[in-house]
Amino acid sequence: MLNNISVYYIEIMKVTKDILMNFIKKFALCLTTLFFMSGCAQVAKQVAPDVAVEGVSFNNNIFSPAAVVNLKLTNKNAFTLPLTDMTYDFYLYDTLLAQGTLPEAQSIPAKESRNYNLNVALNLANFTTLLKNIKSGSNAKYKLVTTISLGNYLQPIVVVKEDEIPFSF
């Protein structure tokens, strides 16, 4: 009788082992599938937004010169970019005209654009140097270096844009 119980116990252990092994295999397969699916969802490659300078205009107060730099950011991605911070260096004719930070944190919806007006107080010495090089109604050579932070989970993007723009004051 003891021998029959031992054989029966061994059979139960084999069946339990088989059931447990099947469960572990299915659980591992489910976990692997879940990891691949979540990884694919996060692989969506971010593309840097297009940064364009739409124009620069100056006030006509010679004692407190200021400029408005109109920027346009275009999100080419299929998802919203959370714009949490943007710093910029703006050069005209290789002269540093302005540095700053865009004050408000915003987001740029997928496949859309946002315009930003940067109000810039100018250094009087830099402004007089610039006036020697440019004439109202002509094109001015500029360089814009922007660092854009896009939320905690994306790497900051540095965009350098060099071009010519219509210039007026």
Short mmCIF file of C-alpha atoms in Angstrom, two decimals:
data_model
loop_
_atom_site.label_atom_id
_atom_site.label_comp_id
_atom_site.label_asym_id
_atom_site.label_seq_id
_atom_site.Cartn_x
_atom_site.Cartn_y
_atom_site.Cartn_z
CA MET A 1 0.00 0.00 0.00
CA LEU A 2 2.85 2.38 0.83
CA ASN A 3 4.35 1.61 -2.54
CA ASN A 4 1.09 2.56 -4.32
CA ILE A 5 0.96 5.88 -2.45
CA SER A 6 4.57 6.62 -3.47
CA VAL A 7 3.81 5.90 -7.13
CA TYR A 8 0.63 7.98 -6.95
CA TYR A 9 2.55 10.84 -5.25
CA ILE A 10 5.26 10.69 -7.94
CA GLU A 11 2.61 10.85 -10.69
CA ILE A 12 0.97 13.87 -9.02
CA MET A 13 4.36 15.58 -8.79
CA LYS A 14 5.03 14.96 -12.51
CA VAL A 15 1.65 16.38 -13.50
CA THR A 16 2.14 19.37 -11.18
CA LYS A 17 5.60 19.93 -12.63
CA ASP A 18 4.19 19.85 -16.18
CA ILE A 19 1.41 22.28 -15.28
CA LEU A 20 3.88 24.60 -13.54
CA MET A 21 6.33 24.48 -16.46
CA ASN A 22 3.56 25.25 -18.97
CA PHE A 23 2.48 28.20 -16.82
CA ILE A 24 6.05 29.53 -16.58
CA LYS A 25 6.52 29.20 -20.37
CA LYS A 26 3.25 31.03 -21.10
CA PHE A 27 4.05 33.71 -18.52
CA ALA A 28 7.53 34.24 -20.01
CA LEU A 29 6.02 34.44 -23.51
CA CYS A 30 3.46 37.02 -22.31
CA LEU A 31 6.18 39.10 -20.60
CA THR A 32 8.38 38.99 -23.71
CA THR A 33 5.47 40.04 -25.92
CA LEU A 34 4.61 42.85 -23.51
CA PHE A 35 8.20 44.13 -23.50
CA PHE A 36 8.38 44.10 -27.30
CA MET A 37 5.04 45.86 -27.64
CA SER A 38 5.90 48.56 -25.12
CA GLY A 39 9.33 48.99 -26.70
CA CYS A 40 7.80 49.47 -30.14
CA ALA A 41 5.42 52.07 -28.79
CA GLN A 42 8.34 54.13 -27.47
CA VAL A 43 10.60 53.73 -30.49
CA ALA A 44 8.74 56.46 -32.42
CA LYS A 45 11.71 58.53 -33.47
CA GLN A 46 11.45 62.19 -32.71
CA VAL A 47 12.43 64.62 -35.40
CA ALA A 48 13.67 68.08 -34.51
CA PRO A 49 11.09 70.78 -35.13
CA ASP A 50 11.80 73.14 -38.01
CA VAL A 51 12.85 76.53 -36.66
CA ALA A 52 12.39 79.46 -39.02
CA VAL A 53 12.99 83.15 -38.49
CA GLU A 54 10.01 84.84 -40.11
CA GLY A 55 11.34 88.35 -39.62
CA VAL A 56 13.17 90.83 -37.43
CA SER A 57 11.98 94.35 -36.79
CA PHE A 58 13.50 97.13 -34.72
CA ASN A 59 11.90 100.01 -32.89
CA ASN A 60 13.10 103.49 -33.78
CA ASN A 61 14.13 104.54 -30.26
CA ILE A 62 17.87 105.13 -30.49
CA PHE A 63 18.25 105.43 -26.68
CA SER A 64 16.64 102.09 -25.88
CA PRO A 65 16.89 99.93 -29.00
CA ALA A 66 14.80 96.78 -29.06
CA ALA A 67 13.92 94.15 -31.61
CA VAL A 68 11.18 91.64 -32.15
CA VAL A 69 12.34 88.34 -33.63
CA ASN A 70 9.45 86.31 -35.03
CA LEU A 71 10.16 82.56 -34.81
CA LYS A 72 8.09 79.79 -36.29
CA LEU A 73 8.45 76.24 -34.93
CA THR A 74 6.93 73.44 -37.00
CA ASN A 75 6.43 69.96 -35.54
CA LYS A 76 6.96 67.36 -38.28
CA ASN A 77 6.23 64.45 -35.93
CA ALA A 78 3.05 62.41 -35.69
CA PHE A 79 2.86 63.19 -31.97
CA THR A 80 2.73 66.33 -29.84
CA LEU A 81 6.09 67.75 -28.75
CA PRO A 82 6.03 69.05 -25.18
CA LEU A 83 8.10 72.23 -25.42
CA THR A 84 9.25 72.74 -21.83
CA ASP A 85 12.14 75.14 -22.39
CA MET A 86 13.82 76.95 -25.25
CA THR A 87 16.99 79.00 -25.08
CA TYR A 88 18.32 80.96 -28.01
CA ASP A 89 21.32 82.92 -29.25
CA PHE A 90 20.52 85.28 -32.12
CA TYR A 91 23.27 86.70 -34.32
CA LEU A 92 23.04 89.29 -37.09
CA TYR A 93 26.13 89.64 -39.27
CA ASP A 94 28.07 87.45 -36.79
CA THR A 95 27.33 89.90 -33.96
CA LEU A 96 25.57 88.42 -30.94
CA LEU A 97 22.37 90.40 -30.81
CA ALA A 98 20.41 88.56 -28.15
CA GLN A 99 20.35 85.60 -25.81
CA GLY A 100 17.41 84.45 -23.83
CA THR A 101 14.84 81.89 -22.84
CA LEU A 102 11.32 81.55 -24.12
CA PRO A 103 9.33 82.22 -20.95
CA GLU A 104 6.28 80.01 -21.39
CA ALA A 105 6.26 76.24 -21.60
CA GLN A 106 3.93 75.02 -24.33
CA SER A 107 3.44 72.09 -26.63
CA ILE A 108 3.42 71.90 -30.40
CA PRO A 109 0.66 69.60 -31.72
CA ALA A 110 1.51 66.96 -34.31
CA LYS A 111 2.01 68.32 -37.84
CA GLU A 112 1.33 71.93 -36.74
CA SER A 113 3.27 75.17 -36.28
CA ARG A 114 3.52 77.76 -33.54
CA ASN A 115 4.77 81.35 -33.82
CA TYR A 116 6.77 82.98 -31.06
CA ASN A 117 7.74 86.64 -30.82
CA LEU A 118 10.99 87.16 -28.96
CA ASN A 119 11.16 90.67 -27.53
CA VAL A 120 14.82 91.52 -27.35
CA ALA A 121 16.47 94.46 -25.61
CA LEU A 122 19.62 95.34 -27.54
CA ASN A 123 23.02 96.33 -26.34
CA LEU A 124 23.57 99.89 -27.63
CA ALA A 125 27.15 99.16 -28.74
CA ASN A 126 26.08 96.07 -30.72
CA PHE A 127 23.14 97.94 -32.21
CA THR A 128 25.30 100.79 -33.59
CA THR A 129 27.73 98.23 -35.05
CA LEU A 130 24.83 96.54 -36.81
CA LEU A 131 23.46 99.79 -38.21
CA LYS A 132 26.71 100.24 -40.13
CA ASN A 133 26.20 96.91 -41.89
CA ILE A 134 22.53 96.98 -42.78
CA LYS A 135 19.95 99.13 -44.48
CA SER A 136 16.20 99.04 -43.97
CA GLY A 137 14.43 97.00 -46.64
CA SER A 138 17.49 94.87 -47.41
CA ASN A 139 18.23 91.28 -46.45
CA ALA A 140 20.26 90.60 -43.31
CA LYS A 141 22.41 87.52 -42.66
CA TYR A 142 21.48 85.85 -39.38
CA LYS A 143 22.32 82.79 -37.32
CA LEU A 144 19.96 81.39 -34.72
CA VAL A 145 21.12 78.74 -32.25
CA THR A 146 18.24 77.26 -30.28
CA THR A 147 18.26 74.55 -27.65
CA ILE A 148 14.82 73.04 -27.23
CA SER A 149 13.92 70.84 -24.27
CA LEU A 150 11.02 68.56 -25.06
CA GLY A 151 9.91 67.12 -21.74
CA ASN A 152 11.68 64.87 -19.29
CA TYR A 153 11.80 61.79 -21.49
CA LEU A 154 13.26 63.27 -24.68
CA GLN A 155 16.79 64.56 -25.29
CA PRO A 156 17.18 68.32 -25.84
CA ILE A 157 17.50 69.29 -29.49
CA VAL A 158 20.00 71.89 -30.71
CA VAL A 159 19.05 73.59 -33.96
CA VAL A 160 21.39 75.96 -35.81
CA LYS A 161 19.76 77.97 -38.57
CA GLU A 162 21.64 80.35 -40.87
CA ASP A 163 19.92 82.33 -43.59
CA GLU A 164 18.97 85.80 -44.76
CA ILE A 165 15.82 87.63 -43.74
CA PRO A 166 14.07 90.85 -44.72
CA PHE A 167 15.18 93.58 -42.38
CA SER A 168 13.30 96.70 -41.36
CA PHE A 169 13.43 99.43 -38.72
#
